[in-house]
Amino acid sequence: MNQDARVVGGGHGHAVVIGSSIAGLTAARALAHFMDRVTVIERDRLPRGPGRRRGLPQARHTHSLMTAARQGLEQLFPGIGEELLRAGAVHVRIPQDTLLLGPAGWLPRFDTDLSMLSTGRDLLDAAIRDRLRADPKVTFLTEHDVVALEPGPQDTVTGVWARGRDRTAPDGRTPRRLIRADFVVDASGRASRAPQWLTELGYEPPAQSLAGTPTAYATALYAPPIGHVADWKSLTLMAAPGDPRTGLLHPVEGGRWSVSLGNADGTAPPADHAELLRAAGALRSPLLHDLLAAATPLGPVYRCGPVTSRWRHYEKLRRWPDQFLVVGDAFVALDPAHGHGMTLAVHGALVLDHLLTAHGTAVGISHRLRRALAHRLAPAWRAATTAQPAPPETPAPLRARLAGGYAARIAAAATTDRHAATLLLQWQQALAPPAAALRPHALRAALRPRRDPAPTAWPPSATHGQDAARRRRPAAPAAPVIGVATVSRRTRPAGSSAHWPAPAPAGDRNRP
Ligand SMILES: Cc1cc2nc3c(=O)[nH]c(=O)nc-3n(C[C@H](O)[C@H](O)[C@H](O)COP(=O)(O)OP(=O)(O)OC[C@H]3O[C@@H](n4cnc5c(N)ncnc54)[C@H](O)[C@@H]3O)c2cc1C
């Protein structure tokens, strides 16, 4: 146990945060700006530096910190982006540095203000944790499981009950003990037991909305082929109408690739590298398969899911204990395909920071906090649920169907129109203001008569596109094809290793 009873002046008392993942850590930072002290209670033992832990199984899967998440994190922890880059995280401009196969074809590559910071989750969490460990107001109480809330008079919460680990005890845990608090934040993730805790205290549990089709993921790390050179950094194969499978290749620290396949067709995700390679071969473009066939697997294939998007409507509950808040995945959890989970967590902390400072007290603020959080999370929920078909048992309402149809037209136009491509990407990152969809260039792009679907075989890349393959086509038809830029499963002899050519001249790159 590592608890410190220090009280630093300020007059707002003690806050408890349940869970030390991204929502809990960022909420703790926001609370530390305001409260006298903050205790983060975590059921896991926390590693020093980047390290695996049981409570965060999704850390093995590809994670990207999208534009809004990175900006928000910078507000809470100034300089953290640079710190992560120094530790090996990779800055990827979108779509400039990305080969992105959208629902209707490859997107052109051009400059926008969108980007992602691609890093292993363990590195990201360790960097944030270390910042908090250096904050004298913040204390971590590890290997403790919060099991209940302590009610106070007149609809308040005055603490939490927790049990620690004790190998000598018959059930391996210490007896319950009360940790008093003036403000409690539940950031315990998808498996949050807040609905049960509230019910035990006589409150209604929240209604919940589910959206999208349950999606399962498989992820593995790879070392790129020796000598790999490319004019792109990451590869994204999005789902398309009638084909819910996705593929991602993101660069992470240590010069490695983190590769994830998603499938929403109800089949089990790949369990080993052979299965993963086969599944990659069934995607809409052969490129990911071909890259993996030439790369070296590092460690096992991890599986997760199926998961879906879920909103627990805490904001709608009329009766609610004051000084208690639910944030992060515990409140709204999105299908990981959208890459918004961490953005929502960071934005939740910013809402908390802003309202506590504006209100001047943590008392009597819970209703406003829940409403403000819901308001901030709604665009990401809309973006995620518009992009995904509704489950068959809950047919989408007319408004959602119209929005889906419009989104499909924008996706089709995005293969040739930069405005449409930018809008598609902003939707994906939940950054588009609602009016953006109705701006003249978006409307023009959506209303333009549709052409035949764009071809999906060749990405806009000088090193891995059609021209690269054509340039390197051997003069003599019988010559063996080894060392081509785009290693096609149709041309590469089985078992051969790929050799990647130098990039094309800059002027040749990034052609739409
Ligand atoms: C396959 C996959 C890929 C993803 N990719 C991305 C991505 O690219 N970009 C992105 O933004 N998001 C991504 N996400 C989503 C992201 O992982 C989550 O949104 C984010 O981790 C949620 O953070 P959280 O703090 O709310 O909850 P969690 O990360 O689930 O953390 C909950 C914490 O609470 C602790 N805890 C639980 N119960 C208790 C208790 N009773 N007492 C004490 N401690 C407790 C747990 O040990 C854990 O540390 C992905 C998710 C998955 C599954």
XYZ file of C-alpha atoms and ligand atoms in Angstrom:
565
model
C 0.000 0.000 0.000
C 1.172 3.480 -0.747
C -1.061 5.986 0.929
C -0.028 9.392 2.041
C -2.229 11.382 4.390
C -0.720 14.744 3.437
C -3.174 17.579 3.050
C -2.113 20.518 0.922
C -4.117 23.705 1.596
C -6.972 24.913 -0.624
C -10.095 23.967 1.266
C -11.810 21.591 -1.157
C -10.893 18.361 0.587
C -10.108 14.877 -0.620
C -11.083 13.291 -3.954
C -11.006 9.587 -4.739
C -10.640 8.300 -8.296
C -11.475 4.634 -8.985
C -9.193 3.264 -11.721
C -5.812 4.421 -12.958
C -6.152 4.119 -16.710
C -6.473 7.106 -19.023
C -9.836 8.361 -17.696
C -8.774 7.984 -14.068
C -5.341 9.528 -14.556
C -6.623 12.542 -16.459
C -9.512 13.031 -14.006
C -6.985 12.893 -11.162
C -5.005 15.671 -12.824
C -8.127 17.829 -13.193
C -9.094 17.183 -9.570
C -5.580 17.927 -8.326
C -5.928 21.434 -9.783
C -8.844 21.971 -7.428
C -8.948 19.591 -4.472
C -6.450 19.468 -1.625
C -5.512 15.895 -2.348
C -6.447 13.072 -4.679
C -6.198 9.313 -4.106
C -6.245 7.091 -7.182
C -7.401 3.596 -6.196
C -6.335 0.847 -8.581
C -6.902 -2.878 -8.278
C -3.674 -3.728 -10.117
C -0.102 -3.402 -8.959
C 1.195 -0.555 -11.142
C 4.495 -1.014 -12.965
C 7.291 1.524 -12.857
C 7.647 2.611 -16.471
C 5.798 0.951 -19.365
C 4.592 -2.479 -18.339
C 1.713 -4.872 -18.788
C -1.030 -5.299 -16.204
C -4.173 -7.386 -15.917
C -6.661 -4.554 -15.576
C -5.806 -3.172 -19.001
C -6.035 -6.076 -21.455
C -6.774 -3.676 -24.324
C -3.263 -2.222 -23.915
C -2.022 -5.062 -26.134
C -4.080 -3.734 -29.017
C -3.230 -0.923 -31.402
C -3.935 2.455 -29.803
C -3.640 5.870 -31.385
C -3.963 9.189 -29.684
C -6.064 11.201 -32.111
C -5.739 14.964 -32.668
C -8.287 16.040 -30.051
C -6.985 13.587 -27.450
C -3.436 14.807 -27.880
C -4.470 18.461 -27.666
C -6.485 17.786 -24.524
C -3.673 15.814 -22.953
C -1.291 18.712 -23.637
C -3.609 21.024 -21.690
C -3.510 18.705 -18.697
C 0.152 17.663 -18.994
C 2.046 20.319 -20.976
C 4.871 18.877 -23.077
C 3.687 15.271 -22.852
C 3.497 14.877 -26.648
C 7.173 15.775 -27.052
C 8.038 13.479 -24.173
C 6.281 10.581 -25.890
C 7.968 11.359 -29.210
C 11.347 11.278 -27.457
C 10.390 7.862 -26.048
C 9.703 6.555 -29.551
C 6.041 7.376 -30.266
C 5.429 8.250 -33.913
C 3.679 11.377 -35.197
C 1.503 10.437 -38.178
C -0.128 13.152 -40.283
C -3.557 12.179 -41.570
C -4.005 11.508 -44.431
C -0.557 12.722 -45.602
C 1.405 9.890 -43.957
C -1.343 7.291 -44.180
C -2.503 4.830 -46.795
C -6.190 4.913 -46.029
C -8.683 2.697 -47.796
C -12.038 4.355 -47.087
C -15.441 2.698 -47.555
C -15.397 3.585 -51.271
C -11.699 3.500 -52.185
C -8.276 4.923 -51.333
C -8.246 8.456 -50.002
C -5.939 11.026 -51.588
C -2.965 12.037 -49.439
C -2.714 15.704 -48.611
C -2.025 18.085 -45.783
C -4.685 18.711 -43.108
C -4.424 19.662 -39.454
C -5.318 16.088 -38.449
C -2.790 13.690 -37.012
C -2.319 10.912 -34.515
C 0.355 10.010 -32.045
C 0.949 6.329 -32.491
C 2.286 4.637 -29.387
C 1.925 1.492 -27.362
C -0.628 1.973 -24.612
C 1.845 0.944 -21.904
C 4.191 3.771 -22.864
C 1.391 6.316 -22.923
C -0.030 5.334 -19.547
C 3.439 5.215 -17.977
C 4.200 8.753 -19.166
C 0.961 10.095 -17.657
C 1.372 8.065 -14.470
C 4.880 9.397 -13.955
C 3.625 12.974 -14.262
C 1.030 12.295 -11.586
C 3.496 10.516 -9.327
C 5.495 13.736 -9.338
C 2.447 15.709 -8.146
C 2.533 15.998 -4.329
C -1.260 16.178 -4.188
C -1.740 12.785 -5.859
C -1.376 9.408 -4.147
C -1.842 5.943 -5.644
C -3.485 3.249 -3.558
C -2.720 0.136 -5.562
C -3.893 -3.472 -5.307
C -7.194 -2.267 -3.884
C -10.571 -3.053 -5.329
C -13.382 -0.571 -4.743
C -16.472 -2.601 -3.817
C -19.088 -0.033 -2.792
C -19.923 3.633 -2.310
C -20.510 5.144 1.133
C -23.729 7.174 1.187
C -23.970 10.484 3.012
C -26.971 12.577 4.099
C -29.299 14.092 1.477
C -28.171 12.290 -1.658
C -24.441 12.536 -1.291
C -21.516 10.143 -1.448
C -18.939 10.506 1.286
C -16.415 7.843 0.370
C -15.785 4.372 -1.011
C -15.294 0.922 0.453
C -12.192 -0.914 -0.749
C -10.538 -4.286 -0.211
C -6.830 -4.864 -0.606
C -4.883 -7.987 -1.547
C -3.923 -10.306 1.247
C -2.464 -13.672 0.282
C -2.858 -14.966 3.836
C -6.623 -14.311 3.947
C -8.956 -17.206 2.977
C -10.392 -15.268 0.018
C -7.087 -13.501 -0.762
C -8.387 -10.087 0.245
C -8.389 -7.842 3.292
C -11.660 -6.892 5.016
C -13.496 -3.859 3.567
C -12.301 -0.502 4.725
C -13.816 2.921 4.275
C -11.884 5.641 2.500
C -13.604 8.926 3.097
C -13.824 11.451 0.276
C -15.468 14.748 -0.591
C -15.687 13.807 -4.257
C -15.642 10.384 -5.921
C -14.991 9.694 -9.601
C -15.616 6.251 -11.074
C -13.186 5.636 -13.944
C -13.187 1.854 -13.747
C -13.857 1.230 -17.441
C -16.374 -0.880 -19.351
C -16.782 -3.300 -16.457
C -17.668 -0.488 -14.016
C -19.992 -1.624 -11.264
C -21.428 1.852 -10.672
C -24.977 0.721 -11.680
C -24.897 -1.952 -8.940
C -23.350 0.428 -6.409
C -26.098 2.976 -7.084
C -28.821 0.333 -6.863
C -27.458 -0.820 -3.505
C -27.934 2.756 -2.248
C -31.542 2.905 -3.501
C -30.969 4.774 -6.785
C -32.235 3.780 -10.225
C -29.607 2.204 -12.473
C -29.062 4.111 -15.741
C -30.759 3.162 -18.990
C -28.252 2.248 -21.664
C -28.014 2.613 -25.436
C -26.140 0.083 -27.531
C -25.053 0.824 -31.080
C -23.160 -0.855 -33.858
C -22.352 -4.457 -34.502
C -20.211 -6.324 -31.977
C -16.659 -6.353 -33.295
C -13.784 -8.638 -32.330
C -10.110 -7.721 -32.676
C -6.823 -9.539 -33.049
C -3.506 -7.732 -32.648
C 0.180 -8.559 -32.962
C 3.475 -6.720 -33.090
C 5.831 -7.120 -36.046
C 9.322 -6.060 -37.020
C 9.139 -4.552 -40.519
C 11.028 -6.417 -43.250
C 14.747 -5.631 -43.256
C 15.406 -2.653 -45.510
C 11.729 -1.657 -45.558
C 11.343 1.819 -47.036
C 7.999 3.479 -47.653
C 6.577 6.916 -48.381
C 3.881 6.287 -45.725
C 3.912 5.489 -42.023
C 0.614 3.801 -41.358
C -1.988 1.774 -43.199
C -5.727 1.755 -42.474
C -8.252 -0.443 -44.223
C -11.692 0.752 -43.122
C -14.903 -1.251 -43.242
C -17.106 -0.877 -46.310
C -20.769 -1.577 -46.979
C -21.095 -5.346 -47.049
C -17.579 -5.868 -45.707
C -17.239 -5.108 -41.989
C -13.615 -6.284 -41.738
C -10.904 -3.755 -40.934
C -7.117 -3.757 -40.858
C -4.631 -1.394 -39.242
C -0.879 -1.143 -39.299
C 0.499 1.579 -37.038
C 4.137 2.332 -36.278
C 4.992 2.226 -32.559
C 8.067 2.763 -30.410
C 11.011 0.505 -31.083
C 10.538 0.727 -34.856
C 7.788 -1.912 -34.663
C 4.421 -2.263 -36.307
C 1.293 -2.790 -34.265
C -1.189 -4.599 -36.487
C -4.873 -5.112 -35.654
C -7.616 -6.822 -37.590
C -11.249 -6.211 -36.688
C -14.219 -8.251 -37.740
C -17.862 -7.618 -37.131
C -19.142 -10.664 -38.997
C -19.539 -12.817 -35.902
C -16.599 -15.102 -36.657
C -13.848 -15.678 -34.110
C -10.828 -13.394 -34.536
C -7.520 -14.982 -35.647
C -5.769 -16.881 -32.853
C -2.250 -17.172 -34.264
C -0.012 -15.661 -36.926
C -1.026 -18.080 -39.659
C -4.699 -17.279 -39.078
C -3.964 -13.575 -38.869
C -2.131 -13.674 -42.181
C -5.008 -15.564 -43.786
C -7.512 -13.045 -42.423
C -5.368 -10.154 -43.715
C -5.455 -11.813 -47.135
C -9.248 -11.622 -47.135
C -9.323 -7.838 -46.660
C -10.299 -5.496 -49.488
C -6.668 -4.738 -50.364
C -3.878 -7.357 -50.389
C -1.317 -4.815 -49.151
C -1.525 -5.568 -45.430
C -1.243 -9.293 -46.092
C 1.786 -8.772 -48.297
C 3.531 -6.567 -45.769
C 2.911 -9.047 -42.945
C 4.057 -11.982 -45.026
C 7.444 -10.269 -45.299
C 7.579 -8.996 -41.691
C 8.699 -10.827 -38.549
C 6.122 -11.539 -35.838
C 7.156 -10.374 -32.370
C 5.205 -12.206 -29.689
C 1.749 -13.774 -29.763
C -1.537 -12.712 -31.325
C -3.880 -11.166 -28.745
C -7.633 -11.271 -29.125
C -10.369 -9.093 -27.721
C -14.105 -8.778 -27.934
C -16.588 -8.826 -29.444
C -17.216 -5.296 -28.169
C -19.872 -2.792 -29.089
C -20.611 0.877 -28.393
C -22.478 1.519 -25.143
C -23.752 4.682 -23.476
C -24.941 4.478 -19.882
C -27.281 7.439 -19.547
C -26.206 8.759 -16.171
C -27.031 12.255 -17.398
C -30.744 11.349 -17.508
C -31.111 10.135 -13.934
C -33.155 12.589 -11.889
C -32.068 11.318 -8.489
C -28.339 11.083 -8.089
C -25.814 11.329 -5.264
C -23.965 14.620 -5.274
C -20.144 14.603 -5.333
C -20.130 11.447 -7.449
C -19.285 11.247 -11.159
C -18.731 8.500 -13.739
C -16.238 9.132 -16.574
C -14.463 7.363 -19.451
C -15.569 3.959 -20.752
C -17.643 3.538 -17.599
C -19.913 6.285 -18.972
C -19.622 6.019 -22.769
C -17.596 3.210 -24.357
C -17.212 3.202 -28.123
C -16.293 0.413 -30.483
C -12.482 0.735 -30.718
C -12.751 0.946 -34.520
C -13.343 4.678 -34.084
C -10.230 5.299 -31.995
C -12.154 7.757 -29.789
C -12.039 6.069 -26.387
C -9.047 7.984 -25.097
C -10.346 11.225 -26.608
C -13.544 10.847 -24.611
C -11.586 10.101 -21.451
C -9.377 13.183 -21.850
C -12.350 15.390 -22.706
C -14.185 14.167 -19.638
C -11.263 15.379 -17.533
C -11.292 18.757 -19.278
C -15.004 19.155 -18.551
C -14.333 18.318 -14.894
C -11.433 20.769 -14.755
C -13.438 23.557 -16.337
C -16.614 23.160 -14.295
C -14.910 22.732 -10.937
C -12.901 25.884 -11.539
C -15.929 27.842 -12.796
C -18.250 26.616 -10.042
C -15.717 27.101 -7.242
C -16.931 24.123 -5.217
C -17.382 20.404 -5.714
C -20.716 20.546 -3.878
C -23.974 20.727 -5.819
C -22.328 20.345 -9.180
C -23.000 16.702 -10.100
C -26.050 17.395 -12.250
C -24.260 20.047 -14.320
C -21.208 17.824 -14.634
C -23.209 14.855 -15.937
C -25.055 17.041 -18.449
C -21.870 18.767 -19.609
C -20.101 15.438 -20.016
C -22.972 14.017 -22.053
C -22.936 17.125 -24.238
C -19.193 16.780 -24.863
C -19.403 13.060 -25.611
C -22.407 13.258 -27.945
C -20.528 14.190 -31.191
C -18.217 11.171 -30.873
C -21.186 8.918 -30.176
C -23.014 10.333 -33.204
C -19.930 9.913 -35.405
C -19.480 6.335 -34.260
C -23.099 5.333 -34.534
C -23.670 7.002 -37.918
C -20.649 5.205 -39.306
C -21.898 1.813 -38.183
C -24.986 -0.105 -39.209
C -27.464 -0.629 -36.375
C -27.749 -4.161 -35.013
C -30.490 -6.078 -36.854
C -32.676 -6.303 -33.730
C -32.793 -2.469 -33.448
C -33.493 -1.019 -36.915
C -32.178 2.536 -37.266
C -34.697 5.391 -37.159
C -35.316 7.434 -40.343
C -33.041 10.305 -39.269
C -30.164 7.898 -38.702
C -30.800 6.225 -42.057
C -30.718 9.603 -43.847
C -27.512 10.553 -42.025
C -26.040 7.169 -42.980
C -26.960 7.708 -46.635
C -25.355 11.158 -46.652
C -22.230 9.761 -44.948
C -22.027 7.071 -47.656
C -22.106 9.734 -50.388
C -19.369 11.718 -48.651
C -17.310 8.524 -48.325
C -17.722 7.888 -52.057
C -16.728 11.458 -52.931
C -13.735 11.263 -50.544
C -11.743 9.165 -53.012
C -11.385 12.138 -55.353
C -12.496 15.232 -53.435
C -10.288 16.656 -50.687
C -13.139 18.506 -48.964
C -15.130 15.290 -48.749
C -12.031 13.377 -47.590
C -11.366 15.972 -44.879
C -14.965 15.811 -43.709
C -14.862 12.012 -43.614
C -11.690 12.115 -41.521
C -13.055 14.826 -39.230
C -16.139 12.707 -38.672
C -13.937 9.781 -37.912
C -12.088 11.840 -35.315
C -15.351 13.443 -34.082
C -13.931 16.858 -34.905
C -16.432 18.067 -37.481
C -18.860 20.679 -36.130
C -22.462 19.696 -37.014
C -22.639 22.476 -39.633
C -19.601 21.105 -41.512
C -21.723 18.493 -43.268
C -23.906 21.215 -44.781
C -21.164 23.503 -46.071
C -21.417 24.143 -49.844
C -18.352 22.097 -50.832
C -19.560 19.123 -48.767
C -23.047 19.332 -50.265
C -21.597 19.662 -53.789
C -19.380 16.623 -53.230
C -22.259 14.572 -51.834
C -24.675 15.507 -54.600
C -22.252 14.956 -57.493
C -23.397 11.948 -59.548
C -21.640 8.832 -58.363
C -19.112 7.150 -60.567
C -18.283 3.473 -60.450
C -16.612 2.535 -57.186
C -12.933 3.506 -57.147
C -10.534 0.561 -57.533
C -9.239 -0.739 -54.218
C -6.161 -2.678 -55.313
C -3.531 0.062 -55.405
C -2.943 2.745 -52.791
C -1.725 6.285 -53.564
C 1.895 5.451 -52.834
C 5.036 5.772 -54.872
C 6.617 2.886 -52.988
C 3.624 0.573 -52.719
C 1.282 1.709 -55.456
C 0.552 0.572 -58.972
C 3.259 2.732 -60.575
C 5.890 1.355 -58.214
C 5.043 -2.163 -59.309
C 4.962 -1.175 -62.983
C 8.335 0.608 -62.764
C 9.904 -2.487 -61.309
C 8.322 -4.998 -63.645
C 11.141 -7.241 -64.936
C 12.078 -6.809 -68.616
C 12.225 -10.527 -69.353
C 8.906 -12.253 -68.649
C 10.621 -15.308 -67.201
C 12.737 -13.400 -64.669
C 11.875 -14.236 -61.039
C 10.035 -11.441 -59.272
C 12.009 -10.821 -56.118
C 12.529 -7.382 -54.635
C 9.423 -5.686 -55.961
C 8.118 -2.683 -54.100
C 4.613 -3.958 -53.569
C 5.088 -7.571 -52.692
C 1.986 -9.135 -54.112
C 0.928 -12.581 -53.003
C 0.369 -13.260 -56.661
C 3.971 -12.465 -57.626
C 6.081 -13.264 -54.597
C 7.507 -16.788 -54.539
C 6.444 -18.595 -51.368
C 8.930 -18.121 -48.564
C 10.901 -15.356 -50.278
C 11.737 -12.321 -48.187
C 10.848 -8.922 -49.516
C 13.423 -6.327 -50.339
C 12.056 -2.817 -50.373
C 13.272 -0.225 -52.845
C 14.275 3.364 -52.102
C 11.405 5.867 -52.063
C 10.475 7.695 -55.234
C 11.461 11.359 -55.666
C 9.444 13.681 -53.471
C 7.533 15.152 -56.400
C 6.250 11.713 -57.225
C 4.844 11.077 -53.766
C 1.427 11.523 -52.289
C -0.331 11.532 -55.591
C -4.053 11.116 -55.235
C -8.952 -3.346 -29.124
C -9.041 -1.911 -28.637
C -8.396 -0.911 -29.337
C -8.531 0.421 -28.944
N -7.912 1.409 -29.660
C -8.077 2.698 -29.298
C -7.442 3.749 -30.021
O -6.732 3.527 -31.001
N -7.647 5.034 -29.615
C -8.432 5.329 -28.537
O -8.589 6.511 -28.215
N -9.024 4.355 -27.822
C -8.879 3.063 -28.170
N -9.479 2.081 -27.437
C -10.340 2.463 -26.311
C -9.531 2.695 -25.037
O -8.747 1.574 -24.746
C -10.498 2.965 -23.896
O -11.472 3.883 -24.316
C -9.807 3.529 -22.679
O -8.806 2.676 -22.205
C -10.833 3.762 -21.582
O -10.173 4.203 -20.456
P -10.841 4.131 -19.027
O -9.854 4.763 -18.108
O -12.224 4.679 -19.078
O -11.038 2.574 -18.697
P -10.004 1.365 -18.709
O -8.897 1.659 -19.615
O -10.777 0.135 -18.949
O -9.399 1.322 -17.240
C -10.145 0.975 -16.091
C -9.180 0.922 -14.906
O -9.914 0.736 -13.697
C -9.345 -0.323 -12.923
N -10.457 -0.869 -12.129
C -11.560 -1.508 -12.612
N -12.412 -1.794 -11.612
C -11.829 -1.343 -10.458
C -12.231 -1.343 -9.092
N -13.413 -1.850 -8.692
N -11.391 -0.814 -8.177
C -10.195 -0.288 -8.561
N -9.764 -0.256 -9.845
C -10.589 -0.769 -10.787
C -8.765 -1.265 -13.971
O -7.764 -2.097 -13.424
C -8.211 -0.255 -14.974
O -6.938 0.202 -14.593
C -9.329 0.742 -27.801
C -9.950 -0.277 -27.079
C -9.807 -1.588 -27.484
C -10.523 -2.671 -26.688
